[in-house]
Structure formats: C-alpha cells, structure tokens
Coordinates of C-alpha atoms and ligand atoms in Angstrom, one line a residue:
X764 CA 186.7 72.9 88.4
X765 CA 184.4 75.3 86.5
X766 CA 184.9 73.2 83.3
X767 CA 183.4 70.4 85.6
X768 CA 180.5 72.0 87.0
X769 CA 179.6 73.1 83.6
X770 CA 179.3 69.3 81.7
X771 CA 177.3 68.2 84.6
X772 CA 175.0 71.1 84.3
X773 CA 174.6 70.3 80.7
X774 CA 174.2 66.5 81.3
X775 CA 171.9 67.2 83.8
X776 CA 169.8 69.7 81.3
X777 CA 170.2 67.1 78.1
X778 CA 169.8 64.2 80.4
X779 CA 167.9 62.9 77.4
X780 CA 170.0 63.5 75.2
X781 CA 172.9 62.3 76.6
X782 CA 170.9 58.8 77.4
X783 CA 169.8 57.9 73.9
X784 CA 173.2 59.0 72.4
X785 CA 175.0 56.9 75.1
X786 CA 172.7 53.8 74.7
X787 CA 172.9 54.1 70.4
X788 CA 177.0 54.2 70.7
X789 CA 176.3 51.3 73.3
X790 CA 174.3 49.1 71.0
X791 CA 176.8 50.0 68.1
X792 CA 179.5 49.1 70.1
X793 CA 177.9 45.5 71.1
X794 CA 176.8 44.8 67.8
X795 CA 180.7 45.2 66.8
X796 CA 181.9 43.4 69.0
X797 CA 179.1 40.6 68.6
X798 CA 179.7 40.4 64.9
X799 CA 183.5 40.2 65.0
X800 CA 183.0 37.1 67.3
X801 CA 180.8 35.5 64.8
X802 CA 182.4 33.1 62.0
X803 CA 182.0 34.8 58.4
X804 CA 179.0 32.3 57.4
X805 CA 176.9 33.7 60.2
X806 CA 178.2 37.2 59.5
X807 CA 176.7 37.6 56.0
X808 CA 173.8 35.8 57.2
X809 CA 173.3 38.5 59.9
X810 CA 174.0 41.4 57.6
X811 CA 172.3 40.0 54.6
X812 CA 168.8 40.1 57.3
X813 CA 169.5 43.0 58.5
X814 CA 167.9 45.7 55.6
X815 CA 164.4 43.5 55.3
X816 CA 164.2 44.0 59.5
X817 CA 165.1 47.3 59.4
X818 CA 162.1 47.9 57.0
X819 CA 160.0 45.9 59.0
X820 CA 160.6 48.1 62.3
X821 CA 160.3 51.5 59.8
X822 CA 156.8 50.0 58.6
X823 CA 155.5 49.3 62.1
X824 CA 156.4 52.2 63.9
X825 CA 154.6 54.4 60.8
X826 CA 151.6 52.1 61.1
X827 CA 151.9 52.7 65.5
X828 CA 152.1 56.4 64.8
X829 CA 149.4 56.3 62.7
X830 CA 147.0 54.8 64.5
X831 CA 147.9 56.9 68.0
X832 CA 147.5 59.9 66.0
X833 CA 143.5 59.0 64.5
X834 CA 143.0 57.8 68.6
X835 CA 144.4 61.4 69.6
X836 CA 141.7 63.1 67.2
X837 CA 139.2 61.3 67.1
X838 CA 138.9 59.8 63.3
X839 CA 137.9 56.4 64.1
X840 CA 134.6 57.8 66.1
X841 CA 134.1 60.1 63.2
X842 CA 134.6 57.0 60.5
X843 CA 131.9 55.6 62.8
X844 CA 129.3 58.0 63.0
X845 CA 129.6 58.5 59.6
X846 CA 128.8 62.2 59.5
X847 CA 128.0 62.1 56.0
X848 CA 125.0 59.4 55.6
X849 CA 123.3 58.6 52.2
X850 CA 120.3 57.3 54.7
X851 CA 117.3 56.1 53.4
X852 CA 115.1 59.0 54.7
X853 CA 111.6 58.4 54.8
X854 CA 109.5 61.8 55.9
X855 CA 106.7 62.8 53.5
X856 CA 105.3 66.6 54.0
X857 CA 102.6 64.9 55.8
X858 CA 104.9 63.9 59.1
X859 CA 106.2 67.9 58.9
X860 CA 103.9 69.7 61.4
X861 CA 103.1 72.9 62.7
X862 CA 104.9 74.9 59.8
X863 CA 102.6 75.4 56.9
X864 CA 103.7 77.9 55.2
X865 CA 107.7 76.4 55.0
X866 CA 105.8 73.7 53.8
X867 CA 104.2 75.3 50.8
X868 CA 107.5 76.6 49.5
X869 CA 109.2 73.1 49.9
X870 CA 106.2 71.7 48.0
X871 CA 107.7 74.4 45.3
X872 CA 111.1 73.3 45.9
X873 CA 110.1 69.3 45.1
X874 CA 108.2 71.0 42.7
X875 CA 111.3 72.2 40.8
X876 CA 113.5 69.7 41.4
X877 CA 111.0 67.1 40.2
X878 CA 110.7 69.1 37.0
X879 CA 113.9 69.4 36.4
X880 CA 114.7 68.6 32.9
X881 CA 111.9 70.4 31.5
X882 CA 113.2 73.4 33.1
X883 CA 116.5 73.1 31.9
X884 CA 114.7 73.2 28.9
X885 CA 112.9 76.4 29.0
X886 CA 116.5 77.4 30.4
X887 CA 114.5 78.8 33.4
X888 CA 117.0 79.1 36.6
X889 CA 117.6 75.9 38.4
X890 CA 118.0 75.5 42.2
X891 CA 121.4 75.4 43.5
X892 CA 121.2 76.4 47.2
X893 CA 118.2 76.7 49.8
X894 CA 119.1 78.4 53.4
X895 CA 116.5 77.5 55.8
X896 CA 116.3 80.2 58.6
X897 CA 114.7 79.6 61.9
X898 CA 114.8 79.2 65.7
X899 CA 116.1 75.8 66.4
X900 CA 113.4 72.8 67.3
X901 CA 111.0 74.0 64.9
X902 CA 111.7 71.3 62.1
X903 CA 114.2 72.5 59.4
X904 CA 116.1 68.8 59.1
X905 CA 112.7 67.4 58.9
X906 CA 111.8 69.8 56.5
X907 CA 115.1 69.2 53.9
X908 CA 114.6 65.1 54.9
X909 CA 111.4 65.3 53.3
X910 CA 111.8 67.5 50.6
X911 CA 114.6 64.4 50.0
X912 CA 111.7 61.8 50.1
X913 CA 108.7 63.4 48.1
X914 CA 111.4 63.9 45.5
X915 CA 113.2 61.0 45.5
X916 CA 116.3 61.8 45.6
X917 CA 119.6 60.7 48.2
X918 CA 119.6 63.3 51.2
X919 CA 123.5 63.1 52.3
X920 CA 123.4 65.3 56.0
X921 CA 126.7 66.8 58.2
X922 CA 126.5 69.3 60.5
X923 CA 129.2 72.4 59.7
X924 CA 130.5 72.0 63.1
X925 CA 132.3 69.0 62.3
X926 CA 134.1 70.5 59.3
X927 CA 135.9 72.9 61.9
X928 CA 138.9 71.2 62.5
X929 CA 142.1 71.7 64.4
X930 CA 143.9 71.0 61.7
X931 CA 143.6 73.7 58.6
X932 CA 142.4 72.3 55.4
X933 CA 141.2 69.3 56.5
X934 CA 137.8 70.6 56.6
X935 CA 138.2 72.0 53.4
X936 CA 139.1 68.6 52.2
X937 CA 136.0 66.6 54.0
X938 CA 133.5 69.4 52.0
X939 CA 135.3 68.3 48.5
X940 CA 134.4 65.0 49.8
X941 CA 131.1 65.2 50.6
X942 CA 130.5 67.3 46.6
X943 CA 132.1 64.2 45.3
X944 CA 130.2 61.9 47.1
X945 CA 127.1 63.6 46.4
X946 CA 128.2 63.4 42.8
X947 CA 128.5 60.1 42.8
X948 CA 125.0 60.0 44.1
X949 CA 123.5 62.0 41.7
X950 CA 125.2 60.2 38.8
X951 CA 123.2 57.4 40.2
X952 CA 119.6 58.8 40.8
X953 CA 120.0 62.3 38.6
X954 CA 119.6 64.2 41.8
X955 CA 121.2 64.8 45.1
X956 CA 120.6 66.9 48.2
X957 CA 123.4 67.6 50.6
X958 CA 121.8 68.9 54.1
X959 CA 124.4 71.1 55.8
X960 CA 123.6 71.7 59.1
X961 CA 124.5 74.5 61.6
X962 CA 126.0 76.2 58.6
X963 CA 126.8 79.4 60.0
X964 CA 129.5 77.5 62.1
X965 CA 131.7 77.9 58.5
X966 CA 129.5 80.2 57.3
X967 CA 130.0 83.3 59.4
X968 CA 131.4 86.5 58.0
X969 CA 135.0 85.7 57.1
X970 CA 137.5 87.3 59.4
X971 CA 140.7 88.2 58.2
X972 CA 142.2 87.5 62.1
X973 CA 145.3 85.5 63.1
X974 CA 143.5 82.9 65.8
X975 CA 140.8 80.3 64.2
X976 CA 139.5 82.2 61.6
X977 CA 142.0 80.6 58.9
X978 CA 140.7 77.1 59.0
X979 CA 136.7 78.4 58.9
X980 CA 137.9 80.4 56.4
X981 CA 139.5 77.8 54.3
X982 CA 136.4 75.5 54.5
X983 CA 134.0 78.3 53.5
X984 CA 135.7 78.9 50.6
X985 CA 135.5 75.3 50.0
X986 CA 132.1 75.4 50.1
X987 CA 132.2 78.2 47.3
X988 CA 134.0 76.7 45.1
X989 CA 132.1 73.7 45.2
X990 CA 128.7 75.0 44.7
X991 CA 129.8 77.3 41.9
X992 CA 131.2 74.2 40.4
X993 CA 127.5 73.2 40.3
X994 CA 126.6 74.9 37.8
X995 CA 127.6 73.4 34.6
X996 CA 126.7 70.2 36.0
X997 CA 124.1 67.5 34.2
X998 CA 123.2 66.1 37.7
X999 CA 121.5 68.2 39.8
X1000 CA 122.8 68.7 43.3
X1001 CA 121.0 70.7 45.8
X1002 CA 123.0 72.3 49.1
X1003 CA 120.5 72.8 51.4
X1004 CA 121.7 74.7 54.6
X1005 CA 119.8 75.4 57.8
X1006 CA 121.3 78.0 60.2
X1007 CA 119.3 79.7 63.6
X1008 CA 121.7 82.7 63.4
X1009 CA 119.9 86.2 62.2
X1010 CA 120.4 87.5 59.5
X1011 CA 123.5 89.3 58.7
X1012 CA 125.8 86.8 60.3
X1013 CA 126.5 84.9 57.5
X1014 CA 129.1 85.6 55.3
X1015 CA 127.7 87.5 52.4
X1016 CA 129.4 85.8 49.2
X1017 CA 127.2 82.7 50.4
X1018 CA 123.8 84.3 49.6
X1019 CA 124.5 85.7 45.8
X1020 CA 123.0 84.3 43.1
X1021 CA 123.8 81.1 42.0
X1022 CA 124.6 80.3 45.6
X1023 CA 121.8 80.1 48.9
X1024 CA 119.7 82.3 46.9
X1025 CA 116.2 80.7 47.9
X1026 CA 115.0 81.3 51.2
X1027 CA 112.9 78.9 53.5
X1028 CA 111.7 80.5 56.7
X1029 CA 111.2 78.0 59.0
X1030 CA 109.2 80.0 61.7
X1031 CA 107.6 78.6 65.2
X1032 CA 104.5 77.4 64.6
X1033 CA 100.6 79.2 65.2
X1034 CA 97.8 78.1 67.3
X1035 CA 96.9 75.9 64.4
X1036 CA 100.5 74.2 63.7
X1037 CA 101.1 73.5 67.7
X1038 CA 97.5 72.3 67.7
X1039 CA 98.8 69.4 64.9
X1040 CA 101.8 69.0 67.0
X1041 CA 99.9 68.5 70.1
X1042 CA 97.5 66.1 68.5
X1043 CA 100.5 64.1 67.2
X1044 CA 102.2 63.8 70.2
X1045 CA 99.7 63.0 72.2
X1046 CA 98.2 60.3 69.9
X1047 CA 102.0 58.6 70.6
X1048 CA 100.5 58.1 74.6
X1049 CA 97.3 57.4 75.9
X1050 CA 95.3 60.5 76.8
X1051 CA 91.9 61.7 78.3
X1052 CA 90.1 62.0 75.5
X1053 CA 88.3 64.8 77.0
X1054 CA 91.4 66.7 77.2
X1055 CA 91.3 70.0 75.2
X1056 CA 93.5 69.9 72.5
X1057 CA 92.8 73.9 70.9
X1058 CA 93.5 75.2 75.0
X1059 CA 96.7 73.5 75.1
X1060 CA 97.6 75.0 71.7
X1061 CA 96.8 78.3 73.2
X1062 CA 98.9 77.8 76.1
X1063 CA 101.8 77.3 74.8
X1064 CA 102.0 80.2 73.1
X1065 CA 106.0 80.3 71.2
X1066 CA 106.8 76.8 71.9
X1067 CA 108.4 75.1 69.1
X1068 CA 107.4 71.4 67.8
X1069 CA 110.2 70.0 69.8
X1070 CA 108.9 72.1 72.6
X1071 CA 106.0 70.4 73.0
X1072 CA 107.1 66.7 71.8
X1073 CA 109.0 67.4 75.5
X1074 CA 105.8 69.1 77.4
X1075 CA 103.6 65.8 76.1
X1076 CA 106.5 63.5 76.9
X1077 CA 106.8 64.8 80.6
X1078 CA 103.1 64.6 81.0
X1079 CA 103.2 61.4 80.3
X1080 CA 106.1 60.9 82.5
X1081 CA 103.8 62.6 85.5
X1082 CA 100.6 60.5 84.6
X1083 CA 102.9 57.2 84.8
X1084 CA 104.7 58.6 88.2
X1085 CA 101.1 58.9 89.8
X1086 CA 100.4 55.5 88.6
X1087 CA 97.9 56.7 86.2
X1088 CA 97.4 55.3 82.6
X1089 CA 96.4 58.0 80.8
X1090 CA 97.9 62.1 80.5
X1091 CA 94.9 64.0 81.8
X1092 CA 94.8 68.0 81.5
X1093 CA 96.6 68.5 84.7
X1094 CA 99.5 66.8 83.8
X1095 CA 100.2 68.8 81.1
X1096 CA 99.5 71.6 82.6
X1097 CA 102.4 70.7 85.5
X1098 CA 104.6 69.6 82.6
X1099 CA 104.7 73.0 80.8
X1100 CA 105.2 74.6 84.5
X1101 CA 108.4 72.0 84.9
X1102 CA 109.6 72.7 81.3
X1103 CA 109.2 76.7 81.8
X1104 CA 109.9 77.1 85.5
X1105 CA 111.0 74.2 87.1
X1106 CA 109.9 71.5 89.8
X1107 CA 108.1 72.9 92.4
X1108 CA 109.3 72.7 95.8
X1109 CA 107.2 72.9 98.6
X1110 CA 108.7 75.4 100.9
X1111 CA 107.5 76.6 104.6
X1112 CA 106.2 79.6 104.1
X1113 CA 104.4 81.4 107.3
X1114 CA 101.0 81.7 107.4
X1115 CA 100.9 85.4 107.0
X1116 CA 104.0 85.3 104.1
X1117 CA 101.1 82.6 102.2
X1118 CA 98.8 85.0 102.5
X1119 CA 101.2 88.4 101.4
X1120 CA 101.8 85.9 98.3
X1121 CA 97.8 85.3 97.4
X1122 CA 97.3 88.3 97.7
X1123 CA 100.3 89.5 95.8
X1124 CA 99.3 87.2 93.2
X1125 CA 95.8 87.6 93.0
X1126 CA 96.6 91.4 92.5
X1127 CA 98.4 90.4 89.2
X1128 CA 95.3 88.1 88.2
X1129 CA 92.9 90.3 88.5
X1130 CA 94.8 93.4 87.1
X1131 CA 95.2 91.0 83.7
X1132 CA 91.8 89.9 83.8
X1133 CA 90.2 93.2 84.0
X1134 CA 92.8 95.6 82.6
X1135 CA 94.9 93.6 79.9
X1136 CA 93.2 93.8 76.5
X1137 CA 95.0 90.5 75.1
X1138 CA 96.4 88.3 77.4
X1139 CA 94.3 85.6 79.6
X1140 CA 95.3 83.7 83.1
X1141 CA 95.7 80.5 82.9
X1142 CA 96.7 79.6 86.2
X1143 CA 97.7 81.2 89.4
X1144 CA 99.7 79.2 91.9
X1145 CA 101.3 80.3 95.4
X1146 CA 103.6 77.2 95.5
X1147 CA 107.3 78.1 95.6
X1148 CA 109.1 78.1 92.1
X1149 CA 113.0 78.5 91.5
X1150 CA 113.3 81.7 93.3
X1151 CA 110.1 82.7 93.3
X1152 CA 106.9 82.5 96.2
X1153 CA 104.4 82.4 93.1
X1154 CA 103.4 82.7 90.0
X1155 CA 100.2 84.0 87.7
X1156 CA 100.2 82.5 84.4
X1157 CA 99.3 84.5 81.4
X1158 CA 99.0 84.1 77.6
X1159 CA 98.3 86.3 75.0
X1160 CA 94.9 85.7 73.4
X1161 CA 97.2 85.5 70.4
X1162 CA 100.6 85.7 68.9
X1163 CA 101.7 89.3 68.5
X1164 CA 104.7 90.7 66.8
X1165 CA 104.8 94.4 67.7
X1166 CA 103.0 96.1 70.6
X1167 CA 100.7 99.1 71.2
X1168 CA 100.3 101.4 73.6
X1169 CA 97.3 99.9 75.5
X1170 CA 99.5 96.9 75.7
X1171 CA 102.7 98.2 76.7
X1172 CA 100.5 100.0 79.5
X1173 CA 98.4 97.1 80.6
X1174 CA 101.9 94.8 80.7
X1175 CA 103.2 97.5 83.3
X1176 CA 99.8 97.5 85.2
X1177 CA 99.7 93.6 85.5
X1178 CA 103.3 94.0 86.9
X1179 CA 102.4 96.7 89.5
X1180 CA 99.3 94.9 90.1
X1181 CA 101.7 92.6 93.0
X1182 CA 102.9 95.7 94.7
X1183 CA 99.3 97.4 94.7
X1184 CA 97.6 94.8 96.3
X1185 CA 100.3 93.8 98.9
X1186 CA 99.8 97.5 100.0
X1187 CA 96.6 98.4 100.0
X1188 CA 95.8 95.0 102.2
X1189 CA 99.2 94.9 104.9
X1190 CA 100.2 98.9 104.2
X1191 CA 103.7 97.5 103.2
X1192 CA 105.4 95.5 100.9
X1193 CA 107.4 92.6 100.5
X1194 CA 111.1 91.9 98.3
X1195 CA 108.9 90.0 96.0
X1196 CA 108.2 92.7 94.3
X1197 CA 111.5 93.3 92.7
X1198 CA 111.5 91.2 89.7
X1199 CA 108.2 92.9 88.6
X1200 CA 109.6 96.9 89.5
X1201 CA 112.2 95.5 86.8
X1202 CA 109.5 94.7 84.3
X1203 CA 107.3 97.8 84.7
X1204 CA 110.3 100.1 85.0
X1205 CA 112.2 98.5 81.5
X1206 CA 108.4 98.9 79.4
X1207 CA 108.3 102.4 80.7
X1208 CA 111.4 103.4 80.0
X1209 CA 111.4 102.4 76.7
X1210 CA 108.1 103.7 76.1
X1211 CA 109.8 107.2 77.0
X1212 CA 112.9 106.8 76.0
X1213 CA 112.7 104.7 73.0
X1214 CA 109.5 104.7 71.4
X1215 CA 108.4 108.0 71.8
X1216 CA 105.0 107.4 73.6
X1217 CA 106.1 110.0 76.1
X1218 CA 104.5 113.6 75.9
X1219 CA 107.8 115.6 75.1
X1220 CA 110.8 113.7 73.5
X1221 CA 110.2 111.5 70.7
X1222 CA 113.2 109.7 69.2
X1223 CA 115.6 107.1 70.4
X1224 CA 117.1 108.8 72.9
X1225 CA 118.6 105.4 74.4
X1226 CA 120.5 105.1 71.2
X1227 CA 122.1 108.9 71.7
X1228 CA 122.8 108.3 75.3
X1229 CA 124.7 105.1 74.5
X1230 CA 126.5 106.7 71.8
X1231 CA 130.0 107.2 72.0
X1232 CA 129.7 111.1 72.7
X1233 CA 126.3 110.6 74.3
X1234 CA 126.9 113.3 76.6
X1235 CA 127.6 115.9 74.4
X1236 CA 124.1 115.1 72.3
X1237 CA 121.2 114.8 75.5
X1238 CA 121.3 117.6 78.1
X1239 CA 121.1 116.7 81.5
X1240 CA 117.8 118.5 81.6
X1241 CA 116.5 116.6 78.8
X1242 CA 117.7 113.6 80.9
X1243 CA 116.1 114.7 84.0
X1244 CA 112.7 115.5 81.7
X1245 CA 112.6 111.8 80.1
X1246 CA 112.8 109.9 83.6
X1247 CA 110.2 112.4 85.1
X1248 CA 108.4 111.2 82.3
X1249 CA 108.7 107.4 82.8
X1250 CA 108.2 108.1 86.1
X1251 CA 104.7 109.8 85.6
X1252 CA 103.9 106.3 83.5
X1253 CA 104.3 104.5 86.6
X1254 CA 102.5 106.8 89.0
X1255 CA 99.3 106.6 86.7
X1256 CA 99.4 102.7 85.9
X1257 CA 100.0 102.2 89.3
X1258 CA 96.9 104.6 90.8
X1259 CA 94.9 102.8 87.9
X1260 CA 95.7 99.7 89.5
X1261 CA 95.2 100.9 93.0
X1262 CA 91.4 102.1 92.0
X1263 CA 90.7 98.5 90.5
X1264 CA 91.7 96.7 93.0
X1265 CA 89.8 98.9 95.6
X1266 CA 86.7 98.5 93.8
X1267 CA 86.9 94.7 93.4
X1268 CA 87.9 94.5 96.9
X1269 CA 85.4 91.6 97.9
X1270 CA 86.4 89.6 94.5
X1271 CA 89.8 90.1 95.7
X1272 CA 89.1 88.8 98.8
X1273 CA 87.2 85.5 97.4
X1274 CA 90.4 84.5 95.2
X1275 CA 92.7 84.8 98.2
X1276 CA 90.9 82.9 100.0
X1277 CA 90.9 80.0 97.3
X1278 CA 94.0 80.2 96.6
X1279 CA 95.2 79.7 100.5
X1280 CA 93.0 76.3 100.3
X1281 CA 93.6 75.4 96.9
X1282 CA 97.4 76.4 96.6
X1283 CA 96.6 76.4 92.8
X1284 CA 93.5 77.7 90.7
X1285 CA 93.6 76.2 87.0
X1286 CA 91.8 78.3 84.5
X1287 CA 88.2 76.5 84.7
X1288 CA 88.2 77.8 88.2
X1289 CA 89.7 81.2 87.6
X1290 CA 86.8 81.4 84.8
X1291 CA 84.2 80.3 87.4
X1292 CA 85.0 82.7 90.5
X1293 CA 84.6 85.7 87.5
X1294 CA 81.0 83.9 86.5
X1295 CA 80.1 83.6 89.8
X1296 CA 80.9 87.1 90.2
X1297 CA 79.2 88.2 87.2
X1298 CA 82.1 90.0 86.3
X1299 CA 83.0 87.6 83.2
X1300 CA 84.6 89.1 80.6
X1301 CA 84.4 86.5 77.8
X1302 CA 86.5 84.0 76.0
X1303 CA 87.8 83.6 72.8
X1304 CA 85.0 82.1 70.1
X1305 CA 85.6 78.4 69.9
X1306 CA 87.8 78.8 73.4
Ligands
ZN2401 ZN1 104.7 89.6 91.2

C-alpha cells in the first residue's frame, strides 16, 4: 500500500516529468508502429527526410531562443538607440554659454589636438584622457560636442550606465567595441573623441564585494586597458569622460598619468555666464524688450544653464496661459517661484492668520534689508507655497563660497526676524516659525561648535562628539558650556532684531499693510516703500 502511495507522490511531484517522458515513449511508439505499416519504398523515403527536418527544427528553435532572449534584455532597443553614435555634431564654442573659463581650457584642448603632429614632434605629451567635473545641467556634453566640432574630429558618445549590464563581461566587451570603433574612426579622420558619460557609474572605486561589483569591475578594467593601449597609437583617440560625483569617488588607477590626467571643471555659471544664458533663451521667445536681463541674472543666483533654459521656458508657458504674446518680467519672476517652490495655491487663510503672516514676513524683509550686509529681497509674498503661509525672497548680492562672521550672524537674524515681529505685534507666536528656529539654531551651532566663533572652545567639537568614543573626549561640562554658548548667539541676534524692528515700527507697519492688499511686493516696490521712507540703502552699481 505504502509502495503505492509513494509513486503517486512522486508522479504527483514530477508531474512534468512524467508527462514529457510518457508522451516521447508515446510518439516513439507510434512512429514504430506507423513505419512498420508502411511499404519499404515509403520507409527509406521517410527515414532518408528525416535528418534534414531534424536540422530544420534544431535551427529554428536556436533562432526562437535567440530572438526571446535579445526581447527579454532589451538588445534590439539598444541596437536602436544606438548608444554609441558617430553623429555629425555641430556646436562651435560660441553656442557653449555661461562657462568661460571651461571654455578657455577646451580652446587649449582643440588647441592640442589640432596640433597634433607637431607635437608628437617635439615629443611633448599628447592628450589621452580629459575628466570633466561638474554639477549636472551646466554643459559638459555640450562642452566635449564642441571641442569635437572646432576640431574636426568624429565625437562617438555612451553613457557608462549602459555598459553595466546584468550579464558580466558584456560591458567589458561593448567598451572594446566602442575603442575599435573609434579606431576605425580615427583611421579615417586622424582623430577621434569618445565622450563617456556618467563615468563614475563604471568608474567608482573598485570594490572587491561578492554582489555587483564584479561586472563594474570587469568593465573598468576594460576601460584601462583600452586607454593604455592608446598610447603607441598613430591615430589619436581622445576619451573624454564627464562625471558630477566629487572627487574621491572615482577609482583612482583612472586619473594617473597617461589616463584622465587633464582636468575640465565645468562649474555653474556667474552673473555674467547666466546673463548669456538668459539672453539666449529668451531670444528663442518673444520678450518685453524692457525686461531686465542683468536682474534676472542676479536672481538666479546658482542656477545652472539648463536651470534657466526651464525658468525661460515656463515663463513663456505662463505668458501663453494668460493669452499674452510676449514673457514680461512677472512671468519669470512666477516661473523661478514654480521651478524653486512650487505652484501657488491659494489657501483660506483668516484674516488675522494673513495678517500674523505679513507681519511675519515683513519681519524677515526688513531684518535683510537693514541688517544683512550681502543679500537683497527680491520679493515677499503671503500667498500659500508647498507647506508654507509665505515666503521673503533673498539673494546674495553676489556668489560667495565661504562665509564670515557678520554673515553667518545676519543669516540667523533674518531667520529670527519672523519670530520677532510676530511677537512684538500679537505677544505670541505662531508654528510658522519652526522651519526658521531650524535655520538659526543649525548656523549657531556650528558657529560654536564647529567653527570656533564662540568665546571659549575653538575646534571641531562636532567631529569629537560624533566620534566613536566621543564621550570619553568632550566633558559634559564642556558640552553644557558650548550650547550655553550657541544659545547666547541667539539671545543677542534675536534682541538685535527685536530693537530694529521696534525702531522701524511705522515702516513695519506700511509693508504689512501692502502686502495684505497686494498679496505680493516685487522688488521695484520693495525698493520704493525704502525710498519713500528715506531709509534706502542702495543698490548694486549698474543694478
Ligand atoms: Zn519665516
């Protein structure tokens, strides 16, 4: 009985088995039979067929599998796209904006490359590898595209993300073919440029772990190979790889000599760079010619080029929505608030919460107008944002990279500024000041803690406390002693504040008041009420 019970279990578990087994010795069997009724002419006929269908059936199933397997991953749209294009670029340095100085070392790259044989001559060192570094959006394919074009040479592009595949080696193999390729190219015009995208996505710091790092791996060291087999080369080929990773992350056997050993930084632009970009742009749709051009440069203040190609391209969205034909200043100005913020929604605020919010706001205006020594308002608003009731919009008269004392102050004033005013005028305060408690409290604490503008400790003590053992190396006293401290930073910005804002009491008064029938103030009017005040504080020359 048991004997029984256990076949059926193990039909019932090889059930497939079983079936194809059963229905091969089936077919056998008939094809037996079948034959032995056939007369003997009809027999050799049937077996002398029977090896040339056989193939056949062997020759379409390979070509079925085949093709199921490039559907599965993906070749044919790859084959398509044809990641690696010998396209006819056509960008001179003069269609590369906002980025100057890149410029002026890809003028020494085309330079270089143009010179070529006369500097194989001299035996002076010949390019082999560029890395352009940057944020992304600021122009570094445009950039290689034209260093392509003003030195006439093919430009083959792929992005490294494509080269990571699920299978290993195959990347490794599509990177020989793209050298090859580029060979071929270069035999042809005595130069080539391959452009390799998003290379940190091979290019990261090979890790020696058992998941995924293998087939990066692999493909890297593709890459090396292939570039060192560059160099005794007639042709010249020239990899050219952009990456918006820092520094460190790539692997570091990809930046010795002989390798990515010239470096492009390919930086956001300045005032003057976004101020080409914004002409550009805004040539491309029809504009107030009264619009200022240099302002909106200002305004957008760390916005890269493709940034602001989306800023003038909403505008003109905006202008077209209001059945305008032409992008007039506000426009823009609502476009950079959509790009940075968000549509506005017009919420129901009560009449004393729209008045809490002027004046919370215009606490923050005035506290940057009169106490902040480099940033300007460019708008205040006390229409409902994403999260927020409000919102005072200030620049910095211009780009800083590090920041002083006075400014780290005056950033933590401006951010008190809310709280101040909602107090001194309603003697309470409202849950919008949260977000700017955050701000003030992070400057001040790393004033203190960090940067050693306190009075007592100087040092990183927020890298002891984090440290493994931080509590063996900062006392609790010394603890207690560097909060006290940030706390004092507060107190003062904060009385500071409170003694503005209770002189200028009346100017106070006059912005809330515009702002409740206004709902917005643009800088023009800002600039006015401070005129009209007499309390005018001066723009920039040529502002
Ligand atoms: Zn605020």
């Amino acid at each position: 009985m048991s004997f029984f019970r256990k076949i059926k279990i193990w039909v019932v578990d090889h059930w497939i088995v079983v079936s194809v087994v059963g229905g091969v010795l089936l077919c056998i069997g008939l094809t037996w039979w079948g034959m032995s009724q056939l007369e003997s002419f009809y027999r050799t006929m049937t077996l002398a067929t029977m090896p040339m269908t056989m193939l056949m059936w062997l020759v379409s199933s390979v070509i079925s599998a085949f093709v199921y397997v490039s559907i599965m991953f993906g070749y044919f749209s790859r084959m398509d796209k044809k990641q690696v294009k010998s396209s006819s670029v056509n960008v001179r340095f003069d269609d590369v904006l906002g980025i100057d100085e890149s410029k002026d070392e890809a003028r020494e790259v085309v330079a270089l490359l143009k010179d070529r044989t006369r500097l194989k001559n001299v035996g002076g060192k010949i390019l082999r590898g560029i890395l352009m570094q940057g944020p992304p959006g600021c122009g570094k394919t445009f950039l290689a595209k034209a260093i392509a074009t003003e030195a006439g040479i093919p430009f083959l592009s792929l992005a490294a993300s494509d080269f990571v595949q699920v299978f290993v080696g195959v990347g490794a193999s599509r990177i020989r073919k793209v050298f090859k390729d580029a060979q071929r190219q270069a035999y042809a015009s005595g130069a080539c440029i391959i452009f390799i995208d998003e290379l940190d996505a091979i290019g990261r710091a090979r890790t020696y772990s058992s998941m995924g790092g293998q087939e990066t791996d692999q493909t890297l060291n593709a890459l090396l190979v292939e570039m060192d087999g560059l160099q005794g080369r007639q042709e010249s080929i020239v990899v050219i790889g952009a990456t918006n990773a820092p520094e460190g992350v790539l692997d570091a056997a990809l930046l010795r000599p002989g390798r990515f050993d010239r470096k492009i930084y390919v930086d956001r632009p300045n005032l003057k760079g976004r101020e080409q970009v914004f002409g550009y742009y805004l040539k491309k749709v029809q504009y107030d010619p009264s619009l200022d051009i240099p302002r909106l440069a200002r305004r957008a203040v760390g916005k890269t080029p493709a940034e602001i190609e989306n800023i003038v391209k909403e505008a003109a969205l905006i202008a077209t929505r209001q059945g305008r034909d032409k992008v007039i200043f506000s426009d823009l100005s609502e476009a950079f608030e959509r790009v940075d913020l968000g549509i506005k929604h017009r919420r129901s605020m009560t009449d004393t919460e729209k008045k809490m919010t002027a004046y919370h706001e215009t606490g923050h205006l005035m506290a940057t107008y009169f106490l902040h020594p480099t940033d300007d308002v460019f708008k205040a608003s006390i229409i409902g944002r994403r999260g927020t009731l409000g919102v005072v919009w200030k620049v910095p008269r211009e780009e800083l990279h590090s920041h002083t004392k006075v400014h780290l102050l005056a950033n933590i004033k401006v951010s008190l500024a809310g709280y101040a005013a909602e107090r001194m005028v309603f003697n309470t305060s409202t849950s919008g000041v949260s977000a700017d408690f955050e701000n003030a409290m992070a400057i001040a604490h790393n004033m203190v803690w960090q940067l050693g503008m306190g009075k007592k400790y100087i040092g990183d003590w927020e890298m002891v406390a984090n440290s493994a053992n931080g509590s063996l190396n900062i006392s609790e006293s010394a603890r207690t002693e560097l909060n006290e401290e940030t706390n004092q930073i507060l107190q003062e910005c904060l009385k500071e504040v409170e003694e503005l804002l209770t002189k200028e009491r009346p100017l106070m008064d006059r912005f809330v008041l515009e702002l409740l029938r206004k709902e917005e103030l643009e800088y023009d009017e800002i600039e006015a009420i401070f005129r009209d005040a007499g309390k005018a504080r001066g723009m920039l020359p040529g502002f």
